Coordinates of C-alpha atoms and ligand atoms in Angstrom, one line a residue:
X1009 CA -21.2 -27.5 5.6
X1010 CA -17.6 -28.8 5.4
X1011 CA -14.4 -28.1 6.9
X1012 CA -13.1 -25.8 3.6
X1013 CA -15.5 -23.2 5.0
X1014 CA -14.5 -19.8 6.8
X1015 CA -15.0 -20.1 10.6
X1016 CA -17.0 -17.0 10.5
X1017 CA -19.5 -18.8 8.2
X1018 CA -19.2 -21.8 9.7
X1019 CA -20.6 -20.4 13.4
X1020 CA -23.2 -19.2 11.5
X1021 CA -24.3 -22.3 9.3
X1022 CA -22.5 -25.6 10.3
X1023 CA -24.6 -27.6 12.0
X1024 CA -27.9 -26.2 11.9
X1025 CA -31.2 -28.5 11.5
X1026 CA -33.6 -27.4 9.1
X1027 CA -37.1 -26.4 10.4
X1028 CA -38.7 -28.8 7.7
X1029 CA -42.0 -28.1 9.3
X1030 CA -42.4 -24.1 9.1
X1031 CA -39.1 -23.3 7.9
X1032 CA -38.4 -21.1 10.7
X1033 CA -34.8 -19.4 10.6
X1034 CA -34.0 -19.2 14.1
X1035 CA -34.1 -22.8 16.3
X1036 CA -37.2 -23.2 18.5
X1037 CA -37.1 -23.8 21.9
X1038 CA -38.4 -27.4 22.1
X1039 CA -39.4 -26.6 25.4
X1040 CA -40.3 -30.2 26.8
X1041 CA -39.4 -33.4 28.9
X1042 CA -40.6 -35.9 26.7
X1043 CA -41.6 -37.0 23.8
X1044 CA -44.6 -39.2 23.0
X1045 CA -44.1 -42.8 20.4
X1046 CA -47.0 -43.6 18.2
X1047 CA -46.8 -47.0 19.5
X1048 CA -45.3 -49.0 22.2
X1049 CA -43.4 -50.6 19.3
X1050 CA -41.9 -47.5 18.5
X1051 CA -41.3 -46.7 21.9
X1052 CA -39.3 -50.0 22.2
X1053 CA -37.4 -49.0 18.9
X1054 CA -36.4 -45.9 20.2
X1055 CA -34.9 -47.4 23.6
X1056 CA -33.5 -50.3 21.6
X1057 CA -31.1 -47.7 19.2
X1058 CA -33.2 -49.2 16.1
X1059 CA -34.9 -45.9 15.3
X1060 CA -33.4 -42.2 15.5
X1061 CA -35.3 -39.8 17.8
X1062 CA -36.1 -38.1 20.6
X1063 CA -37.1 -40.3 24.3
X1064 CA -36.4 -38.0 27.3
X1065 CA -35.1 -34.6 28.0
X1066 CA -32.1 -35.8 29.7
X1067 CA -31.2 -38.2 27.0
X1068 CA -31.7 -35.8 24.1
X1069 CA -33.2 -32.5 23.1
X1070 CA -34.0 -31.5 19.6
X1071 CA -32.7 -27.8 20.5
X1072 CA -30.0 -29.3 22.5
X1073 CA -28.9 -31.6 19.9
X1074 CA -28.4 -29.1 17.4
X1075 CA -25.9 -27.0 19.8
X1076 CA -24.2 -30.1 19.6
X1077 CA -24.0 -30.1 16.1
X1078 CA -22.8 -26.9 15.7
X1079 CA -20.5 -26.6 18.1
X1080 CA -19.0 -30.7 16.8
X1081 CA -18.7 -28.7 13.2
X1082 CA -16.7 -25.2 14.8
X1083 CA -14.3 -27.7 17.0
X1084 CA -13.6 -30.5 13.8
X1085 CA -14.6 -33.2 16.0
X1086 CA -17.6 -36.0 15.0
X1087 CA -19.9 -35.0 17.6
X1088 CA -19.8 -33.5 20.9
X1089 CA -22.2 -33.5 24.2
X1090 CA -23.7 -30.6 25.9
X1091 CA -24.2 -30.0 30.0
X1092 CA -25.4 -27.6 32.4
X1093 CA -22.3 -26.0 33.0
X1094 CA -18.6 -26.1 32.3
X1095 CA -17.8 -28.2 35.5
X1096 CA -20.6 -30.5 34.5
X1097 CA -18.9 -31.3 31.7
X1098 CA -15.2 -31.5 32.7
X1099 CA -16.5 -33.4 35.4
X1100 CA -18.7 -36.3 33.7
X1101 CA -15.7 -36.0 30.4
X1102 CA -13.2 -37.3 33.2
X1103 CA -15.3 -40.1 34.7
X1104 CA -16.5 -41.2 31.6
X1105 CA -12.6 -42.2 30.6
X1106 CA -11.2 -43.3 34.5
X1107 CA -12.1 -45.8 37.2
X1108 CA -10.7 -46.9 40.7
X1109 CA -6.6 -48.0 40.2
X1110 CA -6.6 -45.0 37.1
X1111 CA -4.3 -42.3 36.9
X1112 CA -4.3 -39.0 35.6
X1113 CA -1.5 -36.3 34.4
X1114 CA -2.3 -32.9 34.9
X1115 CA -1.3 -29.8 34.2
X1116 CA -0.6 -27.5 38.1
X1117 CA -2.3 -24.8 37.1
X1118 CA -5.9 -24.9 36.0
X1119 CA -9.2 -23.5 36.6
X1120 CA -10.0 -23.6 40.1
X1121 CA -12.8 -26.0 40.0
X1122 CA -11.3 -28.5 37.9
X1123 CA -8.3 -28.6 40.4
X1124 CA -10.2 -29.1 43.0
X1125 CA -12.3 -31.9 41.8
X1126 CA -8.5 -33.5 40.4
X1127 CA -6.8 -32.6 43.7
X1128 CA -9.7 -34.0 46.1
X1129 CA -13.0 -35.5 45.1
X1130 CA -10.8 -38.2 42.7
X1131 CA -8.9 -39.2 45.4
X1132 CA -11.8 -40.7 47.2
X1133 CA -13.0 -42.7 44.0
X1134 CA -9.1 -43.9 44.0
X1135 CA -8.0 -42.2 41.2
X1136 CA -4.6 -41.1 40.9
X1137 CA -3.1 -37.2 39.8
X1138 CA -0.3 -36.7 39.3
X1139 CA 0.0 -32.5 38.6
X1140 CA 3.1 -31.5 36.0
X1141 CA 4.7 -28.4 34.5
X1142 CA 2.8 -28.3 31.2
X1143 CA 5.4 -26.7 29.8
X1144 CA 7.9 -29.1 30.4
X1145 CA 8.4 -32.3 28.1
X1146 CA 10.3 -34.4 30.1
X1147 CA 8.6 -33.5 33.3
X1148 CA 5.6 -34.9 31.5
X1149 CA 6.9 -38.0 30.2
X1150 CA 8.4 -38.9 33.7
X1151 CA 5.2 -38.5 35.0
X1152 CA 3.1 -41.4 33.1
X1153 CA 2.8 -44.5 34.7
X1154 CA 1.4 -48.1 33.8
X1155 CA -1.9 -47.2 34.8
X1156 CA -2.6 -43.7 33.3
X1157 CA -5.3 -43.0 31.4
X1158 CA -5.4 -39.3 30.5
X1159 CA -3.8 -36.3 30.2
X1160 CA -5.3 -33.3 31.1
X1161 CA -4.4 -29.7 30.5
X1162 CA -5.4 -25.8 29.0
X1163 CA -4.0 -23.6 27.4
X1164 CA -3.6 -20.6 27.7
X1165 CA -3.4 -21.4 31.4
X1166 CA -5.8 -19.3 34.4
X1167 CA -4.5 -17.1 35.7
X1168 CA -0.8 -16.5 34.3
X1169 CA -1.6 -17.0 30.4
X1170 CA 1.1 -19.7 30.2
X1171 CA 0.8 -21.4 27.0
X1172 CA 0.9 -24.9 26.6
X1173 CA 2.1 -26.4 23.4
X1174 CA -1.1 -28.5 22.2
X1175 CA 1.0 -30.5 19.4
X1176 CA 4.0 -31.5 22.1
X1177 CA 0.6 -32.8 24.3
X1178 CA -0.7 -34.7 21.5
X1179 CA 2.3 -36.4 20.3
X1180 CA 2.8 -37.5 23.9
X1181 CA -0.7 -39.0 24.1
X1182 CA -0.3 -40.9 20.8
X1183 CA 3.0 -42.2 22.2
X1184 CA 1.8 -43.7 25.3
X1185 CA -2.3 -44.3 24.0
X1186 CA -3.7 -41.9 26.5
X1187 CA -6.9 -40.1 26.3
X1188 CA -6.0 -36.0 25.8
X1189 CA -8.3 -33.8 27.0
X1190 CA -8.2 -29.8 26.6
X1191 CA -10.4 -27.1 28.3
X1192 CA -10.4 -24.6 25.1
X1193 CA -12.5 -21.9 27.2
X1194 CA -9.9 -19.3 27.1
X1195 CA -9.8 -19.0 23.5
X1196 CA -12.5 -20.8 22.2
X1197 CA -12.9 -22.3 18.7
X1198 CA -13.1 -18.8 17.2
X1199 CA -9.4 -18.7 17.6
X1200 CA -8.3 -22.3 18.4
X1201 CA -9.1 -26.1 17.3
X1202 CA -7.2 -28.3 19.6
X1203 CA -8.8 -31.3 17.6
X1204 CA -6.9 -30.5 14.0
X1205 CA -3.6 -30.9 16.4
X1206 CA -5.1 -34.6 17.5
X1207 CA -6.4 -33.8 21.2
X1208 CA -9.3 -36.1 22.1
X1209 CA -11.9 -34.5 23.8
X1210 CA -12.4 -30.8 24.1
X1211 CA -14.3 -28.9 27.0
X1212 CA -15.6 -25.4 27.1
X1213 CA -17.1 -23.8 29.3
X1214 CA -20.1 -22.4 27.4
X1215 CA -20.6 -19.6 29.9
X1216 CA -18.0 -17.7 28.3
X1217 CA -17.5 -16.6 25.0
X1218 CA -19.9 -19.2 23.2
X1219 CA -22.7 -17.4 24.6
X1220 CA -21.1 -14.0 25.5
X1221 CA -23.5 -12.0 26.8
X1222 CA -23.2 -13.1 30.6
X1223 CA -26.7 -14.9 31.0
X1224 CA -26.1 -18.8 30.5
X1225 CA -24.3 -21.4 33.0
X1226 CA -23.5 -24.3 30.3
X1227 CA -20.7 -26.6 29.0
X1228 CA -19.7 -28.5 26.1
X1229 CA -17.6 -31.6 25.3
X1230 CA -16.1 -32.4 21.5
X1231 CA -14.9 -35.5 20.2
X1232 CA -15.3 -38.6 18.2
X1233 CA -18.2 -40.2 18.1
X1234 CA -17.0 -43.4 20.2
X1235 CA -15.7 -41.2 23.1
X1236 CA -19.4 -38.3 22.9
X1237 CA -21.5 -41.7 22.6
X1238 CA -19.4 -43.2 25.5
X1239 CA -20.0 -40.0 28.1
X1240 CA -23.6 -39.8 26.9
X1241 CA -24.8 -43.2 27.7
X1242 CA -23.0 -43.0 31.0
X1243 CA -21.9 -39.9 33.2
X1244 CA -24.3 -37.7 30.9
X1245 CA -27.3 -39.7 31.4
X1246 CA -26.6 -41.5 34.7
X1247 CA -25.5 -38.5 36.2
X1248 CA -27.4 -35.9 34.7
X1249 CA -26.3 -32.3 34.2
X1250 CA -27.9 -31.8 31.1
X1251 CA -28.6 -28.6 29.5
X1252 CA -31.7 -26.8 28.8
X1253 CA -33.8 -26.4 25.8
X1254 CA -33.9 -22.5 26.2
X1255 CA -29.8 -22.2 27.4
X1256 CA -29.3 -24.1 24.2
X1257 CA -30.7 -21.8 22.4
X1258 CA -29.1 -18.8 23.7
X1259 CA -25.5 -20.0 23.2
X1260 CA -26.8 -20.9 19.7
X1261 CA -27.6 -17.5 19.4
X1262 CA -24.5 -16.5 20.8
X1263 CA -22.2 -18.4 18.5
X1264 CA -23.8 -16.7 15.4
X1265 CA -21.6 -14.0 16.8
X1266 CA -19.0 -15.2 18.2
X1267 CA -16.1 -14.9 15.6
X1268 CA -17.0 -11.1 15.1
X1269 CA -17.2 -10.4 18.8
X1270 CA -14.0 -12.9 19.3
X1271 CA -12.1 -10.4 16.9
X1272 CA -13.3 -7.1 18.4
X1273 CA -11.9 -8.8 22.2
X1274 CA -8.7 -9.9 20.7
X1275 CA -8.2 -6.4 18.9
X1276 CA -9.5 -4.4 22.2
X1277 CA -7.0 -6.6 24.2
X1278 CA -4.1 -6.0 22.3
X1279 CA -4.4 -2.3 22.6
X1280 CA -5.1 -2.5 26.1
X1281 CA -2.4 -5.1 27.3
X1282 CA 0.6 -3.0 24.8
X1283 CA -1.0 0.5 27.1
X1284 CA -0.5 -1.4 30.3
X1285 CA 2.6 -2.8 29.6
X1286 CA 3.9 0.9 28.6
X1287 CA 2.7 2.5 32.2
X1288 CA 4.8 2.9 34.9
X1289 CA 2.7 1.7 37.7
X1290 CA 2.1 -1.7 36.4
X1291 CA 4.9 -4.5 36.6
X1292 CA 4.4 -7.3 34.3
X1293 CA 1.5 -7.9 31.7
X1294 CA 1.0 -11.5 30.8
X1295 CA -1.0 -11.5 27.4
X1296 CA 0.0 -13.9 24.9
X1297 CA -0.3 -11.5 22.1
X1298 CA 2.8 -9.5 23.4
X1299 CA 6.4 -10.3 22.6
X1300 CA 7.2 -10.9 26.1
X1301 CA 5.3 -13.3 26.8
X1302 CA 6.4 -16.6 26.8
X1303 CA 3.6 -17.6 24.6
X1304 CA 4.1 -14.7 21.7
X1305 CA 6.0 -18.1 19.5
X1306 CA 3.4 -20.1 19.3
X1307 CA 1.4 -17.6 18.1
X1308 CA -0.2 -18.2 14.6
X1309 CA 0.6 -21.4 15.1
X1310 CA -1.5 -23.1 17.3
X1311 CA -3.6 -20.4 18.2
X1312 CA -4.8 -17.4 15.9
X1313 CA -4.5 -14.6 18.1
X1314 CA -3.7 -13.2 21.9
X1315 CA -7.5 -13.6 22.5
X1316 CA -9.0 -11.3 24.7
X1317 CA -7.9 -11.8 28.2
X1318 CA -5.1 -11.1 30.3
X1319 CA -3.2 -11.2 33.7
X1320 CA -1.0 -7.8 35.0
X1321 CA 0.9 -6.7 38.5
X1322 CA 0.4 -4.0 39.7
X1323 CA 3.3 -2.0 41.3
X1324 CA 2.5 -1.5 44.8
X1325 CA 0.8 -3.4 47.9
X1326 CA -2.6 -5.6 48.5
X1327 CA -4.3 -2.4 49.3
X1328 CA -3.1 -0.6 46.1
X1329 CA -4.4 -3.3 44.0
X1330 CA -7.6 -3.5 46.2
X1331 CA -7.9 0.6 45.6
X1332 CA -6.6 0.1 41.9
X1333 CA -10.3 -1.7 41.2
X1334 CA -12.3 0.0 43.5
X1335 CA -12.0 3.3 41.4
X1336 CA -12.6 1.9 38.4
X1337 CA -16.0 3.6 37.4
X1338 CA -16.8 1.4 33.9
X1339 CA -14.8 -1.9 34.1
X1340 CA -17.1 -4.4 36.5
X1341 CA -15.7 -5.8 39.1
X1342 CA -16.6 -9.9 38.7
X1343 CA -15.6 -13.1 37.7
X1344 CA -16.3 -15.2 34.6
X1345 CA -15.3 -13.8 31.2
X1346 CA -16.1 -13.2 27.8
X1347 CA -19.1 -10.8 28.1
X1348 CA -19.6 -7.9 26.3
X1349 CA -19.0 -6.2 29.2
X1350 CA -14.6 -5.5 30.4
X1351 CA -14.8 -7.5 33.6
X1352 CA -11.7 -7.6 36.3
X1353 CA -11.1 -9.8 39.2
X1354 CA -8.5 -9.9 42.1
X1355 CA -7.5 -13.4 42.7
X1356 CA -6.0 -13.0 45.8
X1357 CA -9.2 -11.5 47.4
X1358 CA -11.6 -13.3 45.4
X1359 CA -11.0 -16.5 43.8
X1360 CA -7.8 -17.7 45.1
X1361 CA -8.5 -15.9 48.8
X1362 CA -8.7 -19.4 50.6
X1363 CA -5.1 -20.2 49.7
X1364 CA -2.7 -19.2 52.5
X1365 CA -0.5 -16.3 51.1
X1366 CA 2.5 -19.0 50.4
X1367 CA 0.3 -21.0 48.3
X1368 CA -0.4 -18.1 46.2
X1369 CA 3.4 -17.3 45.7
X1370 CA 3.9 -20.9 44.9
X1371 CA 0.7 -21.0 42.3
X1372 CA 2.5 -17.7 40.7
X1373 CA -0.3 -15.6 41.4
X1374 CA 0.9 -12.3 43.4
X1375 CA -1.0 -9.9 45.7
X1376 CA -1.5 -7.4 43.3
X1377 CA -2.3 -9.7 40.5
X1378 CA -5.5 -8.5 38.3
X1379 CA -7.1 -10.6 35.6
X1380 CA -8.9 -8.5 33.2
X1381 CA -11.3 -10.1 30.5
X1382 CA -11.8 -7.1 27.9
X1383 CA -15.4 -6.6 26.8
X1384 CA -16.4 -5.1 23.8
X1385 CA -17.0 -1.8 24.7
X1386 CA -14.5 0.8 22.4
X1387 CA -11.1 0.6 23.7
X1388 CA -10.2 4.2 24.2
X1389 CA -13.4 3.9 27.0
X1390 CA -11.7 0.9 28.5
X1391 CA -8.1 2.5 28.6
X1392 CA -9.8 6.1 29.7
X1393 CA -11.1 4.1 32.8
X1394 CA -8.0 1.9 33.5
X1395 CA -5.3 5.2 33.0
X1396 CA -7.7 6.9 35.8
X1397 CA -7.6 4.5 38.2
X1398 CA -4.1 4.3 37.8
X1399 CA -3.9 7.9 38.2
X1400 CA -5.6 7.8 41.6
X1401 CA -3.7 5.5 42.8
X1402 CA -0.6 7.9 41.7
X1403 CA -2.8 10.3 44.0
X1404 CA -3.5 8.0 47.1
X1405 CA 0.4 7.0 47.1
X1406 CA 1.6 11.0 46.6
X1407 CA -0.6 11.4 49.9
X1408 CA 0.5 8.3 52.4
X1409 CA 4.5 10.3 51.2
Ligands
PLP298 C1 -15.6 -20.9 33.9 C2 -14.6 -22.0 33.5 C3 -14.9 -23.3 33.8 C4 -16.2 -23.7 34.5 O1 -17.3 -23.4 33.8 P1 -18.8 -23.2 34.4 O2 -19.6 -22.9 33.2 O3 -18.7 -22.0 35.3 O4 -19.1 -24.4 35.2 C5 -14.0 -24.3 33.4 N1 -12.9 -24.0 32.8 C6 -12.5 -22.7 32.5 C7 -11.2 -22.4 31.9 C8 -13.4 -21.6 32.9 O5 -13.0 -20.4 32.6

C-alpha cells in the first residue's frame, strides 16, 4: 500500500500482515513471551540478525510489529517502534539520540510529563535544555549551541493550542544537523504528517485518538529505519517499556477508525468552539480552527483541520470555573483525550495544581482556564450540556448580586 492512497484507506489497509496460515481478517493476539527455534542453529541466527523473526517479547511481537507497520505507513516514515505508553516512548526516543555533555532545545510549553522529565530527570544525566518560544525564529536559532543535539517541540501546543510552524522547525534542524523530534498526539496522523515536512522522529501518545475508545496506555515512535533500529536495540530493549500483544491489537482496532472518528471530532469541535466563542460568559476560545486564533494561517497547510480539542476562559473567578464543570451533567470530568466520550479538565485544579498561582500566569494557563476534548457524541447534546452549565452559573452569579 503506497503513499498515493487516501488516508482513510490507508488506516485501514497499510501495513497489515497477511494471516497466511488461516487467513484470518482481524490480527491475532500473539499472546506470548517467546518464541521457540527449531535448532540452536536457528536460535543463533536469529540473535546474530542473519535470519528474520521473532526471539522475545520485549524484542518483538508479531502483533506488535504489525502496529508498527501500520502506523510507519499512516506517518510516511520507514518504520517506527511501539511502547507501553506515550512517556515510554518520548522518554526512551530522547535517550536514544542524547548523552552526558548533550543539549537539547525545547519548546516552554509541552505536555506536562515531557517537561518534567526535560526540566529535571535530564539534568541529572548532564544533559542540557534549553526551553524556547516555538513560535519564535530567532529565539530558536539563538538558542543552539555547539553541543545540541535535538530539537524538540508539538504542535498544537497543551494547553493554549499555540501552533508551531513544523516547516520553520525543520528547516532549522537541516540547517544546524539536529535530530527533530515532534509529539503529533494532538492531531494525530489523521490530520497531520510531520514527516512529509522532514521532522525526524514522531511520538504519539497512542492513548489518545489511535485507540479512541479510552482503554489502552501505549505510545509510538516514527522514523527512518536507522533512527527506529537505533531506539530498539537500545532504550527500547535495554530499558524496556514495551507494549502488549493484546494493547496492540486494540489500537489496531482503533485506527481502522480513526479517520472517520478524527472527522466527526474536528466537525463536533468546530461547532462547539464557534458556540463558545459567541457566549457572553466565556472570554477567549483557543481552537485552531477559528479565525482568531493565531493558528487559523497555517491551517490547510500543515495541518488539515482544527482537530478536535480546545482551550476556553471562562468569565468569572476559580470558583465559577470550578461550578462551571461541576454542573455539567454529560460532558466527564477527566483527563486524557480523544475518546468517544467529550471530556473536560481544569488545569489549575487538576493538572497544573502543583504550580504556584504565578507559575500558572507565567505558563499562560489562567484560573478559569478549561480544556475540553470533544467526543463523539452529536453536537447539539454537547452544546445543550455546555449552554446549561453556563446558564447556572448566570444563576449562581444573579444570586451572590
Ligand atoms: C497523553 C500525552 C502524552 C503521554 O502519553 P501517555 O500515553 O499518557 O504516557 C504525551 N504527549 C501528549 C501530547 C499527550 O497528550
Amino acid at each position: 500500500m503506497t503513499d498515493s492512497k487516501h488516508i482513510e484507506t490507508l488506516t485501514i489497509h497499510a501495513g497489515k500482515i497477511k494471516d497466511k496460515q488461516f487467513g484470518a481478517l482481524s490480527t491475532p493476539i500473539f499472546q506470548t513471551s517467546t518464541f521457540t527455534f527449531e535448532n540452536v542453529q536457528q536460535g543463533s541466527a536469529r540473535f546474530m540478525g542473519e535470519e528474520e523473526g521473532f526471539i522475545y517479547g520485549r524484542l518483538g511481537n508479531p502483533t506488535v510489529r504489525e502496529l508498527e507497520l501500520r502506523m510507519a505507513a499512516l506517518e510516511f516514515t520507514e518504520d517506527a517502534a511501539a511502547f507501553g505508553s506515550g512517556m515510554g516512548a518520548v522518554s526512551a526516543t530522547l535517550l536514544a539520540n542524547v548523552s552526558h555533555g548533550d543539549h537539547v532545545v525545547a519548546s516552554a510549553a509541552l505536555y506536562g510529563c515531557t517537561f518534567a522529565l526535560l526540566n529535571h530527570k535530564f539534568a541529572d544525566f548532564g544533559i542540557e535544555v534549553s526551553f524556547v518560544d516555538m513560535t519564535n525564529e530567532n529565539e530558536i536559532r539563538a538558542a543552539i549551541k555547539e553541543n545540541t543535539k535535538v530539537i524538540y517541540f508539538e504542535t498544537p501546543v497543551n494547553p493554549n493550542l499555540v501552533v508551531i510552524d513544523i516547516a520553520m522547525i525543520a528547516k532549522i534542524a537541516k540547517d544546524h544537523r539536529l535530530i527533530s523530534i515532534v509529539d503529533n498526539t494532538f492531531m494525530s496522523p489523521a490530520l497531520q504528517n510531520p514527516a512529509k515536512f522532514g521532522i525526524d522522529l514522531i511520538i504519539h501518545s497512542a492513548t489518545k485518538y489511535l485507540n479512541g475508545h479510552g482503554d489502552v496506555i501505549a505510545g509510538i515512535t516514527c522514523g527512518s529505519k536507522e533512527q527506529i533500529e537505533n531506539i530498539k536495540l537500545t532504550t527500547l530493549k535495554d530499558m524496556g517499556a514495551v507494549m502488549s500483544p493484546q494493547d496492540a491489537w486494540l489500537v489496531i482496532r482503533g485506527l481502522k477508525t480513526l479517520s472517520v472518528r478524527v472527522e466527526r471530532h474536528c466537525s463536533n469541535a468546530q461547532r462547539v468552539a464557534e458556540y463558545l466563542e459567541a457566549h457572553p460568559r466565556i472570554k477567549q476560545v483557543n481552537y485552531p480552527g477559528l479565525k482568531s486564533h493565531q493558528g487559523y494561517s497555517l491551517l490547510g497547510q500543515q495541518m488539515r483541520s482544527g482537530g478536535g480539542i480546545m482551550a476556553f476562559e471562562i468569565e468569572g473567578s476559580f470558583d465559577d470555573a470550578v461550578h462551571f464543570m461541576n454542573n455539567l451533567k454529560m460532558c466527564s470530568i477527566a483527563v486524557s483525550l480523544g475518546d468517544a466520550e467529550t471530556l473536560i479538565q481544569h488545569p489549575a485544579s487538576m493538572t497544573h495544581s502543583p504550580y504556584e498561582p504565578e507559575e500558572r500566569a507565567a505558563a499562560g494557563i489562567s484560573e478559569t482556564l478549561v480544556r475540553l476534548s470533544v467526543g463523539l457524541e452529536n453536537v447539539e447534546d454537547i452544546i445543550a450540556d455546555l449552554a446549561q452549565s453556563l446558564e447556572s452559573m448566570e444563576n449562581r452569579l444573579k444570586q451572590v448580586i
